[in-house]
Amino acid sequence: MKRFEGRVALVTGGGSGIGRAACLAFAREGARVVIDDIRVEGGEETLRLIKEAGGEAVFVKADVSKAAEVEAMVQKAIDAYGRLDCACNNAGIGEPLKRVHKTSEDNWDRVMATNLKGVYLCMKAEIPHMLKQGKGAIVNTASLAGLHGLVGQTAYVASKHGVVGLTKSAAIEYATTGVRINCICPGVIATPLITHQLTDKPHMEKVYVGMEPIGRLGKPEEIAAAMLWLCSDEASFCVGSAFSVDGGEVAG
Ligand SMILES: NC(=O)c1ccc[n+]([C@@H]2O[C@H](COP(=O)([O-])OP(=O)(O)OC[C@H]3O[C@@H](n4cnc5c(N)ncnc54)[C@H](O)[C@@H]3O)[C@@H](O)[C@H]2O)c1
């Protein structure tokens, strides 16, 4: 029997990078997958990859920063598969590298809306279904930027520190209900979020690799593997952790 057979997993930002790797891993392990993304093209490509490999999934287009869209997304998961066992609230965006006094209020609002409010709205919509089942696992995607500061990325860093705090508080609120909530803190991972920057600023690759004592960037699949473990019954005593998967960055 596969590890997630009979279970339903929702992944936001499933159309690219870490989210896509998580969707593919859940499907390989037998879960029925609800792929969310704001970009239809990416979400449909993940759906195609899952179906091609013989898995089961649906794609739902929803912007995680909009409450009505998030509620409709979770309802579509319930309508399609009747339950929700695992939720990876993973959708997130970066920001241009600028010092605080050069940044705009619009940038702050945009980053917070997706990275922090989006995680809050998703948990708010997901938790009632998990409480009804008496069981569920949520993994929010924070970042190493949720554990330490980074020059030129204040809104991103603040949003990810927020995800860590939100995760810890929600985790202890529901700790006795069977709903486990954790977050994951990836180091620098080779996804479009990072590789887009490298096209304009190739020198940044050295900087990013230099942040990782292991001497290379992480792969999306290495984060997905940890997300699945945190969602699995093997992680039954993990509650409210900010789990670093970072090639040694936070230890360095
Ligand atoms: N790549 C890294 O180095 C790294 C490191 C730490 C944390 N993270 C976090 O991991 C998560 C995934 O990032 P990634 O690296 O895979 O990036 P990515 O850009 O490859 O994927 C992010 C996906 O989220 C989607 N998305 C963006 N805004 C959305 C919204 N409002 N609603 C729904 N979907 C939306 C995008 O369309 C995209 O498909 C993010 O939360 C990011 O902050 C990434």
PDB file of C-alpha atoms and ligand atoms in Angstrom:
ATOM      1  CA  MET A   1       0.000   0.000   0.000  1.00  0.00           C
ATOM      2  CA  LYS A   2       1.311   3.444  -0.931  1.00  0.00           C
ATOM      3  CA  ARG A   3       1.927   5.941   1.893  1.00  0.00           C
ATOM      4  CA  PHE A   4      -0.887   8.358   0.942  1.00  0.00           C
ATOM      5  CA  GLU A   5      -3.360   5.900  -0.589  1.00  0.00           C
ATOM      6  CA  GLY A   6      -6.959   6.987   0.157  1.00  0.00           C
ATOM      7  CA  ARG A   7      -5.828  10.476   1.179  1.00  0.00           C
ATOM      8  CA  VAL A   8      -6.451  13.836  -0.435  1.00  0.00           C
ATOM      9  CA  ALA A   9      -3.683  16.449  -0.626  1.00  0.00           C
ATOM     10  CA  LEU A  10      -4.071  20.106  -1.574  1.00  0.00           C
ATOM     11  CA  VAL A  11      -0.984  22.059  -2.679  1.00  0.00           C
ATOM     12  CA  THR A  12      -1.083  25.802  -3.362  1.00  0.00           C
ATOM     13  CA  GLY A  13       1.362  27.175  -5.895  1.00  0.00           C
ATOM     14  CA  GLY A  14       1.362  23.685  -7.402  1.00  0.00           C
ATOM     15  CA  GLY A  15       2.075  24.959 -10.901  1.00  0.00           C
ATOM     16  CA  SER A  16       5.819  25.397 -10.456  1.00  0.00           C
ATOM     17  CA  GLY A  17       8.937  24.654  -8.422  1.00  0.00           C
ATOM     18  CA  ILE A  18       8.490  23.214  -4.936  1.00  0.00           C
ATOM     19  CA  GLY A  19       4.685  23.043  -5.231  1.00  0.00           C
ATOM     20  CA  ARG A  20       4.838  21.037  -8.456  1.00  0.00           C
ATOM     21  CA  ALA A  21       7.395  18.649  -6.949  1.00  0.00           C
ATOM     22  CA  ALA A  22       5.079  18.170  -3.928  1.00  0.00           C
ATOM     23  CA  CYS A  23       2.057  17.508  -6.183  1.00  0.00           C
ATOM     24  CA  LEU A  24       3.983  14.895  -8.191  1.00  0.00           C
ATOM     25  CA  ALA A  25       5.331  13.234  -5.025  1.00  0.00           C
ATOM     26  CA  PHE A  26       1.884  13.043  -3.386  1.00  0.00           C
ATOM     27  CA  ALA A  27       0.429  11.531  -6.573  1.00  0.00           C
ATOM     28  CA  ARG A  28       3.262   8.973  -6.808  1.00  0.00           C
ATOM     29  CA  GLU A  29       2.554   7.983  -3.212  1.00  0.00           C
ATOM     30  CA  GLY A  30      -1.122   7.338  -4.003  1.00  0.00           C
ATOM     31  CA  ALA A  31      -2.834  10.587  -2.917  1.00  0.00           C
ATOM     32  CA  ARG A  32      -5.552  12.268  -4.934  1.00  0.00           C
ATOM     33  CA  VAL A  33      -4.137  15.743  -5.466  1.00  0.00           C
ATOM     34  CA  VAL A  34      -5.785  19.148  -5.661  1.00  0.00           C
ATOM     35  CA  ILE A  35      -3.392  21.460  -7.466  1.00  0.00           C
ATOM     36  CA  ASP A  36      -3.904  25.173  -6.932  1.00  0.00           C
ATOM     37  CA  ASP A  37      -2.159  27.948  -8.784  1.00  0.00           C
ATOM     38  CA  ILE A  38      -2.946  31.486  -9.879  1.00  0.00           C
ATOM     39  CA  ARG A  39      -1.352  30.615 -13.254  1.00  0.00           C
ATOM     40  CA  VAL A  40      -3.496  28.267 -15.309  1.00  0.00           C
ATOM     41  CA  GLU A  41      -0.670  27.178 -17.614  1.00  0.00           C
ATOM     42  CA  GLY A  42       1.562  25.951 -14.769  1.00  0.00           C
ATOM     43  CA  GLY A  43      -1.293  24.252 -12.918  1.00  0.00           C
ATOM     44  CA  GLU A  44      -2.479  22.440 -16.040  1.00  0.00           C
ATOM     45  CA  GLU A  45       1.050  21.273 -16.789  1.00  0.00           C
ATOM     46  CA  THR A  46       1.330  19.743 -13.299  1.00  0.00           C
ATOM     47  CA  LEU A  47      -2.057  18.079 -13.853  1.00  0.00           C
ATOM     48  CA  ARG A  48      -0.848  16.678 -17.172  1.00  0.00           C
ATOM     49  CA  LEU A  49       2.344  15.311 -15.596  1.00  0.00           C
ATOM     50  CA  ILE A  50       0.372  13.574 -12.828  1.00  0.00           C
ATOM     51  CA  LYS A  51      -2.136  12.044 -15.262  1.00  0.00           C
ATOM     52  CA  GLU A  52       0.623  10.931 -17.609  1.00  0.00           C
ATOM     53  CA  ALA A  53       2.189   9.036 -14.691  1.00  0.00           C
ATOM     54  CA  GLY A  54      -1.167   7.376 -13.889  1.00  0.00           C
ATOM     55  CA  GLY A  55      -2.061   9.541 -10.864  1.00  0.00           C
ATOM     56  CA  GLU A  56      -5.282  11.305  -9.952  1.00  0.00           C
ATOM     57  CA  ALA A  57      -5.619  15.076  -9.610  1.00  0.00           C
ATOM     58  CA  VAL A  58      -7.699  18.159 -10.308  1.00  0.00           C
ATOM     59  CA  PHE A  59      -6.535  21.697 -10.980  1.00  0.00           C
ATOM     60  CA  VAL A  60      -8.225  24.666  -9.333  1.00  0.00           C
ATOM     61  CA  LYS A  61      -7.269  28.223 -10.220  1.00  0.00           C
ATOM     62  CA  ALA A  62      -7.338  30.346  -7.076  1.00  0.00           C
ATOM     63  CA  ASP A  63      -5.464  33.360  -5.797  1.00  0.00           C
ATOM     64  CA  VAL A  64      -4.511  32.537  -2.186  1.00  0.00           C
ATOM     65  CA  SER A  65      -4.709  36.197  -1.195  1.00  0.00           C
ATOM     66  CA  LYS A  66      -8.480  36.333  -1.903  1.00  0.00           C
ATOM     67  CA  ALA A  67     -10.732  34.800   0.751  1.00  0.00           C
ATOM     68  CA  ALA A  68     -13.598  33.954  -1.616  1.00  0.00           C
ATOM     69  CA  GLU A  69     -11.246  32.177  -4.046  1.00  0.00           C
ATOM     70  CA  VAL A  70      -9.591  30.213  -1.238  1.00  0.00           C
ATOM     71  CA  GLU A  71     -12.966  29.114   0.167  1.00  0.00           C
ATOM     72  CA  ALA A  72     -14.077  28.033  -3.321  1.00  0.00           C
ATOM     73  CA  MET A  73     -10.762  26.155  -3.806  1.00  0.00           C
ATOM     74  CA  VAL A  74     -11.192  24.148  -0.602  1.00  0.00           C
ATOM     75  CA  GLN A  75     -14.857  23.508  -1.415  1.00  0.00           C
ATOM     76  CA  LYS A  76     -13.815  22.191  -4.864  1.00  0.00           C
ATOM     77  CA  ALA A  77     -11.421  19.760  -3.146  1.00  0.00           C
ATOM     78  CA  ILE A  78     -14.276  18.522  -0.936  1.00  0.00           C
ATOM     79  CA  ASP A  79     -16.687  18.333  -3.890  1.00  0.00           C
ATOM     80  CA  ALA A  80     -14.151  16.375  -5.955  1.00  0.00           C
ATOM     81  CA  TYR A  81     -12.860  13.948  -3.332  1.00  0.00           C
ATOM     82  CA  GLY A  82     -15.058  14.297  -0.212  1.00  0.00           C
ATOM     83  CA  ARG A  83     -12.247  15.012   2.268  1.00  0.00           C
ATOM     84  CA  LEU A  84      -9.018  16.881   2.890  1.00  0.00           C
ATOM     85  CA  ASP A  85      -6.155  15.102   4.646  1.00  0.00           C
ATOM     86  CA  CYS A  86      -3.050  17.113   3.789  1.00  0.00           C
ATOM     87  CA  ALA A  87      -2.625  20.752   2.846  1.00  0.00           C
ATOM     88  CA  CYS A  88       0.620  22.358   1.751  1.00  0.00           C
ATOM     89  CA  ASN A  89       0.130  26.116   1.819  1.00  0.00           C
ATOM     90  CA  ASN A  90       3.079  26.819  -0.378  1.00  0.00           C
ATOM     91  CA  ALA A  91       2.223  29.615  -2.868  1.00  0.00           C
ATOM     92  CA  GLY A  92       4.607  32.506  -2.486  1.00  0.00           C
ATOM     93  CA  ILE A  93       6.341  35.324  -4.318  1.00  0.00           C
ATOM     94  CA  GLY A  94       9.687  37.106  -4.067  1.00  0.00           C
ATOM     95  CA  GLU A  95      10.451  40.795  -4.421  1.00  0.00           C
ATOM     96  CA  PRO A  96      13.055  42.978  -6.145  1.00  0.00           C
ATOM     97  CA  LEU A  97      16.215  43.414  -4.041  1.00  0.00           C
ATOM     98  CA  LYS A  98      15.956  46.901  -2.470  1.00  0.00           C
ATOM     99  CA  ARG A  99      16.749  48.490   0.855  1.00  0.00           C
ATOM    100  CA  VAL A 100      13.744  49.532   2.995  1.00  0.00           C
ATOM    101  CA  HIS A 101      13.763  53.238   2.076  1.00  0.00           C
ATOM    102  CA  LYS A 102      13.722  52.370  -1.648  1.00  0.00           C
ATOM    103  CA  THR A 103      10.788  49.961  -1.475  1.00  0.00           C
ATOM    104  CA  SER A 104       7.131  50.798  -2.163  1.00  0.00           C
ATOM    105  CA  GLU A 105       4.065  50.309  -0.017  1.00  0.00           C
ATOM    106  CA  ASP A 106       2.513  48.409  -2.936  1.00  0.00           C
ATOM    107  CA  ASN A 107       5.372  45.905  -2.862  1.00  0.00           C
ATOM    108  CA  TRP A 108       4.902  45.405   0.894  1.00  0.00           C
ATOM    109  CA  ASP A 109       1.141  44.824   0.465  1.00  0.00           C
ATOM    110  CA  ARG A 110       1.616  42.453  -2.478  1.00  0.00           C
ATOM    111  CA  VAL A 111       4.214  40.273  -0.716  1.00  0.00           C
ATOM    112  CA  MET A 112       2.267  40.166   2.564  1.00  0.00           C
ATOM    113  CA  ALA A 113      -1.017  39.389   0.784  1.00  0.00           C
ATOM    114  CA  THR A 114       0.325  36.281  -0.935  1.00  0.00           C
ATOM    115  CA  ASN A 115       2.982  35.020   1.462  1.00  0.00           C
ATOM    116  CA  LEU A 116       1.339  35.681   4.841  1.00  0.00           C
ATOM    117  CA  LYS A 117      -2.367  36.441   4.434  1.00  0.00           C
ATOM    118  CA  GLY A 118      -2.556  33.649   1.855  1.00  0.00           C
ATOM    119  CA  VAL A 119      -1.341  31.080   4.403  1.00  0.00           C
ATOM    120  CA  TYR A 120      -3.795  32.407   7.003  1.00  0.00           C
ATOM    121  CA  LEU A 121      -6.745  32.283   4.578  1.00  0.00           C
ATOM    122  CA  CYS A 122      -5.859  28.753   3.463  1.00  0.00           C
ATOM    123  CA  MET A 123      -5.596  27.430   7.025  1.00  0.00           C
ATOM    124  CA  LYS A 124      -8.881  29.158   7.941  1.00  0.00           C
ATOM    125  CA  ALA A 125     -10.664  27.364   5.094  1.00  0.00           C
ATOM    126  CA  GLU A 126      -8.912  23.983   5.509  1.00  0.00           C
ATOM    127  CA  ILE A 127      -9.030  23.465   9.287  1.00  0.00           C
ATOM    128  CA  PRO A 128     -12.848  23.066   9.655  1.00  0.00           C
ATOM    129  CA  HIS A 129     -12.803  20.067   7.285  1.00  0.00           C
ATOM    130  CA  MET A 130      -9.883  18.489   9.148  1.00  0.00           C
ATOM    131  CA  LEU A 131     -11.598  19.060  12.511  1.00  0.00           C
ATOM    132  CA  LYS A 132     -14.691  17.292  11.193  1.00  0.00           C
ATOM    133  CA  GLN A 133     -12.503  14.323  10.193  1.00  0.00           C
ATOM    134  CA  GLY A 134     -10.620  14.452  13.525  1.00  0.00           C
ATOM    135  CA  LYS A 135      -7.392  14.267  11.540  1.00  0.00           C
ATOM    136  CA  GLY A 136      -5.325  16.343   9.139  1.00  0.00           C
ATOM    137  CA  ALA A 137      -1.860  17.688   8.468  1.00  0.00           C
ATOM    138  CA  ILE A 138      -0.907  21.150   7.277  1.00  0.00           C
ATOM    139  CA  VAL A 139       2.562  22.176   6.114  1.00  0.00           C
ATOM    140  CA  ASN A 140       3.083  25.857   5.407  1.00  0.00           C
ATOM    141  CA  THR A 141       6.047  26.916   3.309  1.00  0.00           C
ATOM    142  CA  ALA A 142       8.086  29.471   5.230  1.00  0.00           C
ATOM    143  CA  SER A 143      11.788  29.882   4.383  1.00  0.00           C
ATOM    144  CA  LEU A 144      15.192  30.306   5.918  1.00  0.00           C
ATOM    145  CA  ALA A 145      14.095  33.939   5.519  1.00  0.00           C
ATOM    146  CA  GLY A 146      11.611  33.109   8.288  1.00  0.00           C
ATOM    147  CA  LEU A 147      14.479  32.412  10.665  1.00  0.00           C
ATOM    148  CA  HIS A 148      17.061  35.073   9.823  1.00  0.00           C
ATOM    149  CA  GLY A 149      17.267  38.428   8.030  1.00  0.00           C
ATOM    150  CA  LEU A 150      18.382  39.047   4.434  1.00  0.00           C
ATOM    151  CA  VAL A 151      19.603  42.350   3.019  1.00  0.00           C
ATOM    152  CA  GLY A 152      17.226  43.834   0.432  1.00  0.00           C
ATOM    153  CA  GLN A 153      14.294  41.512   1.107  1.00  0.00           C
ATOM    154  CA  THR A 154      12.501  43.067   4.056  1.00  0.00           C
ATOM    155  CA  ALA A 155       8.906  42.352   3.052  1.00  0.00           C
ATOM    156  CA  TYR A 156       9.755  38.771   2.069  1.00  0.00           C
ATOM    157  CA  VAL A 157      11.661  38.179   5.330  1.00  0.00           C
ATOM    158  CA  ALA A 158       8.886  39.755   7.415  1.00  0.00           C
ATOM    159  CA  SER A 159       6.238  37.679   5.609  1.00  0.00           C
ATOM    160  CA  LYS A 160       8.145  34.430   6.196  1.00  0.00           C
ATOM    161  CA  HIS A 161       8.810  35.248   9.894  1.00  0.00           C
ATOM    162  CA  GLY A 162       5.026  35.775   9.977  1.00  0.00           C
ATOM    163  CA  VAL A 163       4.420  32.319   8.495  1.00  0.00           C
ATOM    164  CA  VAL A 164       6.606  30.772  11.224  1.00  0.00           C
ATOM    165  CA  GLY A 165       4.669  32.619  13.960  1.00  0.00           C
ATOM    166  CA  LEU A 166       1.290  31.842  12.411  1.00  0.00           C
ATOM    167  CA  THR A 167       2.248  28.180  12.164  1.00  0.00           C
ATOM    168  CA  LYS A 168       3.381  27.949  15.795  1.00  0.00           C
ATOM    169  CA  SER A 169       0.233  29.627  17.145  1.00  0.00           C
ATOM    170  CA  ALA A 170      -2.186  27.637  15.014  1.00  0.00           C
ATOM    171  CA  ALA A 171      -0.290  24.419  15.771  1.00  0.00           C
ATOM    172  CA  ILE A 172      -0.755  24.731  19.522  1.00  0.00           C
ATOM    173  CA  GLU A 173      -4.393  25.835  19.154  1.00  0.00           C
ATOM    174  CA  TYR A 174      -5.254  22.537  17.436  1.00  0.00           C
ATOM    175  CA  ALA A 175      -2.606  20.251  18.969  1.00  0.00           C
ATOM    176  CA  THR A 176      -5.119  18.007  20.747  1.00  0.00           C
ATOM    177  CA  THR A 177      -7.579  17.742  17.842  1.00  0.00           C
ATOM    178  CA  GLY A 178      -5.668  15.430  15.496  1.00  0.00           C
ATOM    179  CA  VAL A 179      -4.819  18.350  13.203  1.00  0.00           C
ATOM    180  CA  ARG A 180      -1.036  18.817  13.050  1.00  0.00           C
ATOM    181  CA  ILE A 181       0.405  22.055  11.693  1.00  0.00           C
ATOM    182  CA  ASN A 182       4.070  22.610  10.855  1.00  0.00           C
ATOM    183  CA  CYS A 183       6.076  24.735   8.479  1.00  0.00           C
ATOM    184  CA  ILE A 184       9.077  24.055   6.361  1.00  0.00           C
ATOM    185  CA  CYS A 185      12.033  26.412   5.946  1.00  0.00           C
ATOM    186  CA  PRO A 186      13.837  25.710   2.667  1.00  0.00           C
ATOM    187  CA  GLY A 187      17.289  27.093   1.966  1.00  0.00           C
ATOM    188  CA  VAL A 188      17.968  28.327  -1.569  1.00  0.00           C
ATOM    189  CA  ILE A 189      16.240  25.979  -3.999  1.00  0.00           C
ATOM    190  CA  ALA A 190      16.670  25.941  -7.782  1.00  0.00           C
ATOM    191  CA  THR A 191      13.144  26.927  -8.868  1.00  0.00           C
ATOM    192  CA  PRO A 192      11.935  29.687 -11.191  1.00  0.00           C
ATOM    193  CA  LEU A 193      11.684  32.011  -8.141  1.00  0.00           C
ATOM    194  CA  ILE A 194      15.500  31.950  -8.016  1.00  0.00           C
ATOM    195  CA  THR A 195      16.497  30.994 -11.565  1.00  0.00           C
ATOM    196  CA  HIS A 196      14.614  34.017 -13.037  1.00  0.00           C
ATOM    197  CA  GLN A 197      16.912  36.281 -11.013  1.00  0.00           C
ATOM    198  CA  LEU A 198      19.983  34.422 -12.282  1.00  0.00           C
ATOM    199  CA  THR A 199      19.181  35.320 -15.900  1.00  0.00           C
ATOM    200  CA  ASP A 200      19.653  39.058 -15.090  1.00  0.00           C
ATOM    201  CA  LYS A 201      22.255  38.639 -12.345  1.00  0.00           C
ATOM    202  CA  PRO A 202      24.345  35.522 -12.998  1.00  0.00           C
ATOM    203  CA  HIS A 203      26.800  36.526 -10.222  1.00  0.00           C
ATOM    204  CA  MET A 204      24.007  35.812  -7.708  1.00  0.00           C
ATOM    205  CA  GLU A 205      24.384  32.068  -8.284  1.00  0.00           C
ATOM    206  CA  LYS A 206      27.737  32.156  -6.481  1.00  0.00           C
ATOM    207  CA  VAL A 207      26.178  34.191  -3.672  1.00  0.00           C
ATOM    208  CA  TYR A 208      23.315  31.709  -3.269  1.00  0.00           C
ATOM    209  CA  VAL A 209      25.557  28.639  -3.421  1.00  0.00           C
ATOM    210  CA  GLY A 210      27.840  30.369  -0.883  1.00  0.00           C
ATOM    211  CA  MET A 211      24.883  30.526   1.549  1.00  0.00           C
ATOM    212  CA  GLU A 212      24.621  26.725   1.580  1.00  0.00           C
ATOM    213  CA  PRO A 213      27.415  24.900   3.477  1.00  0.00           C
ATOM    214  CA  ILE A 214      26.615  21.801   1.402  1.00  0.00           C
ATOM    215  CA  GLY A 215      28.028  23.688  -1.627  1.00  0.00           C
ATOM    216  CA  ARG A 216      25.037  23.588  -3.984  1.00  0.00           C
ATOM    217  CA  LEU A 217      21.455  24.779  -4.350  1.00  0.00           C
ATOM    218  CA  GLY A 218      18.642  22.509  -3.180  1.00  0.00           C
ATOM    219  CA  LYS A 219      16.293  20.673  -5.522  1.00  0.00           C
ATOM    220  CA  PRO A 220      12.488  21.103  -5.301  1.00  0.00           C
ATOM    221  CA  GLU A 221      12.165  17.331  -4.801  1.00  0.00           C
ATOM    222  CA  GLU A 222      14.295  17.556  -1.631  1.00  0.00           C
ATOM    223  CA  ILE A 223      11.779  19.981  -0.121  1.00  0.00           C
ATOM    224  CA  ALA A 224       8.796  17.958  -1.354  1.00  0.00           C
ATOM    225  CA  ALA A 225      10.178  14.839   0.364  1.00  0.00           C
ATOM    226  CA  ALA A 226      10.275  16.663   3.702  1.00  0.00           C
ATOM    227  CA  MET A 227       6.778  18.111   3.161  1.00  0.00           C
ATOM    228  CA  LEU A 228       5.374  14.633   2.566  1.00  0.00           C
ATOM    229  CA  TRP A 229       7.122  13.299   5.650  1.00  0.00           C
ATOM    230  CA  LEU A 230       5.651  16.101   7.780  1.00  0.00           C
ATOM    231  CA  CYS A 231       2.201  15.246   6.356  1.00  0.00           C
ATOM    232  CA  SER A 232       2.640  11.535   7.004  1.00  0.00           C
ATOM    233  CA  ASP A 233       1.790   9.531  10.124  1.00  0.00           C
ATOM    234  CA  GLU A 234       5.529   9.057  10.682  1.00  0.00           C
ATOM    235  CA  ALA A 235       5.603  12.701  11.809  1.00  0.00           C
ATOM    236  CA  SER A 236       2.832  12.130  14.385  1.00  0.00           C
ATOM    237  CA  PHE A 237       4.733  13.940  17.183  1.00  0.00           C
ATOM    238  CA  CYS A 238       5.732  16.958  15.023  1.00  0.00           C
ATOM    239  CA  VAL A 239       3.590  19.937  15.987  1.00  0.00           C
ATOM    240  CA  GLY A 240       4.468  23.583  15.362  1.00  0.00           C
ATOM    241  CA  SER A 241       7.970  22.958  14.085  1.00  0.00           C
ATOM    242  CA  ALA A 242       9.826  25.233  11.683  1.00  0.00           C
ATOM    243  CA  PHE A 243      11.652  22.437   9.915  1.00  0.00           C
ATOM    244  CA  SER A 244      14.822  23.584   8.097  1.00  0.00           C
ATOM    245  CA  VAL A 245      15.788  21.791   4.906  1.00  0.00           C
ATOM    246  CA  ASP A 246      18.658  23.966   3.878  1.00  0.00           C
ATOM    247  CA  GLY A 247      21.992  22.297   3.167  1.00  0.00           C
ATOM    248  CA  GLY A 248      23.241  23.518   6.562  1.00  0.00           C
ATOM    249  CA  GLU A 249      22.438  27.233   6.064  1.00  0.00           C
ATOM    250  CA  VAL A 250      20.847  27.833   9.468  1.00  0.00           C
ATOM    251  CA  ALA A 251      23.600  25.877  11.209  1.00  0.00           C
ATOM    252  CA  GLY A 252      26.329  27.919   9.520  1.00  0.00           C
TER     253      GLY A 252
HETATM  254  N1  LIG B   1      13.091  28.694  -4.208  1.00  0.00           N
HETATM  255  C1  LIG B   1      13.629  29.010  -3.031  1.00  0.00           C
HETATM  256  O1  LIG B   1      14.842  29.198  -2.888  1.00  0.00           O
HETATM  257  C2  LIG B   1      12.744  29.127  -1.818  1.00  0.00           C
HETATM  258  C3  LIG B   1      13.367  29.181  -0.557  1.00  0.00           C
HETATM  259  C4  LIG B   1      12.584  29.274   0.565  1.00  0.00           C
HETATM  260  C5  LIG B   1      11.210  29.330   0.460  1.00  0.00           C
HETATM  261  N2  LIG B   1      10.633  29.295  -0.767  1.00  0.00           N
HETATM  262  C6  LIG B   1       9.174  29.355  -0.816  1.00  0.00           C
HETATM  263  O2  LIG B   1       8.683  28.209  -1.454  1.00  0.00           O
HETATM  264  C7  LIG B   1       7.408  28.481  -2.014  1.00  0.00           C
HETATM  265  C8  LIG B   1       7.381  27.994  -3.455  1.00  0.00           C
HETATM  266  O3  LIG B   1       8.334  28.749  -4.163  1.00  0.00           O
HETATM  267  P1  LIG B   1       9.103  28.209  -5.459  1.00  0.00           P
HETATM  268  O4  LIG B   1      10.523  28.444  -5.211  1.00  0.00           O
HETATM  269  O5  LIG B   1       8.612  26.866  -5.821  1.00  0.00           O
HETATM  270  O6  LIG B   1       8.629  29.321  -6.496  1.00  0.00           O
HETATM  271  P2  LIG B   1       7.909  29.237  -7.930  1.00  0.00           P
HETATM  272  O7  LIG B   1       7.853  30.650  -8.394  1.00  0.00           O
HETATM  273  O8  LIG B   1       8.577  28.208  -8.761  1.00  0.00           O
HETATM  274  O9  LIG B   1       6.446  28.708  -7.566  1.00  0.00           O
HETATM  275  C9  LIG B   1       5.506  29.504  -6.883  1.00  0.00           C
HETATM  276  C10 LIG B   1       4.130  29.212  -7.465  1.00  0.00           C
HETATM  277  O10 LIG B   1       3.165  29.950  -6.693  1.00  0.00           O
HETATM  278  C11 LIG B   1       2.209  30.502  -7.598  1.00  0.00           C
HETATM  279  N3  LIG B   1       1.575  31.673  -6.979  1.00  0.00           N
HETATM  280  C12 LIG B   1       2.122  32.903  -6.801  1.00  0.00           C
HETATM  281  N4  LIG B   1       1.224  33.711  -6.242  1.00  0.00           N
HETATM  282  C13 LIG B   1       0.090  32.985  -6.057  1.00  0.00           C
HETATM  283  C14 LIG B   1      -1.190  33.275  -5.513  1.00  0.00           C
HETATM  284  N5  LIG B   1      -1.486  34.501  -5.062  1.00  0.00           N
HETATM  285  N6  LIG B   1      -2.107  32.291  -5.481  1.00  0.00           N
HETATM  286  C15 LIG B   1      -1.826  31.045  -5.959  1.00  0.00           C
HETATM  287  N7  LIG B   1      -0.640  30.722  -6.494  1.00  0.00           N
HETATM  288  C16 LIG B   1       0.312  31.675  -6.539  1.00  0.00           C
HETATM  289  C17 LIG B   1       3.022  30.877  -8.818  1.00  0.00           C
HETATM  290  O11 LIG B   1       2.207  31.037  -9.967  1.00  0.00           O
HETATM  291  C18 LIG B   1       3.981  29.701  -8.925  1.00  0.00           C
HETATM  292  O12 LIG B   1       3.455  28.667  -9.736  1.00  0.00           O
HETATM  293  C19 LIG B   1       7.191  29.979  -1.853  1.00  0.00           C
HETATM  294  O13 LIG B   1       6.374  30.207  -0.717  1.00  0.00           O
HETATM  295  C20 LIG B   1       8.600  30.509  -1.621  1.00  0.00           C
HETATM  296  O14 LIG B   1       8.606  31.708  -0.893  1.00  0.00           O
HETATM  297  C21 LIG B   1      11.361  29.173  -1.913  1.00  0.00           C
END
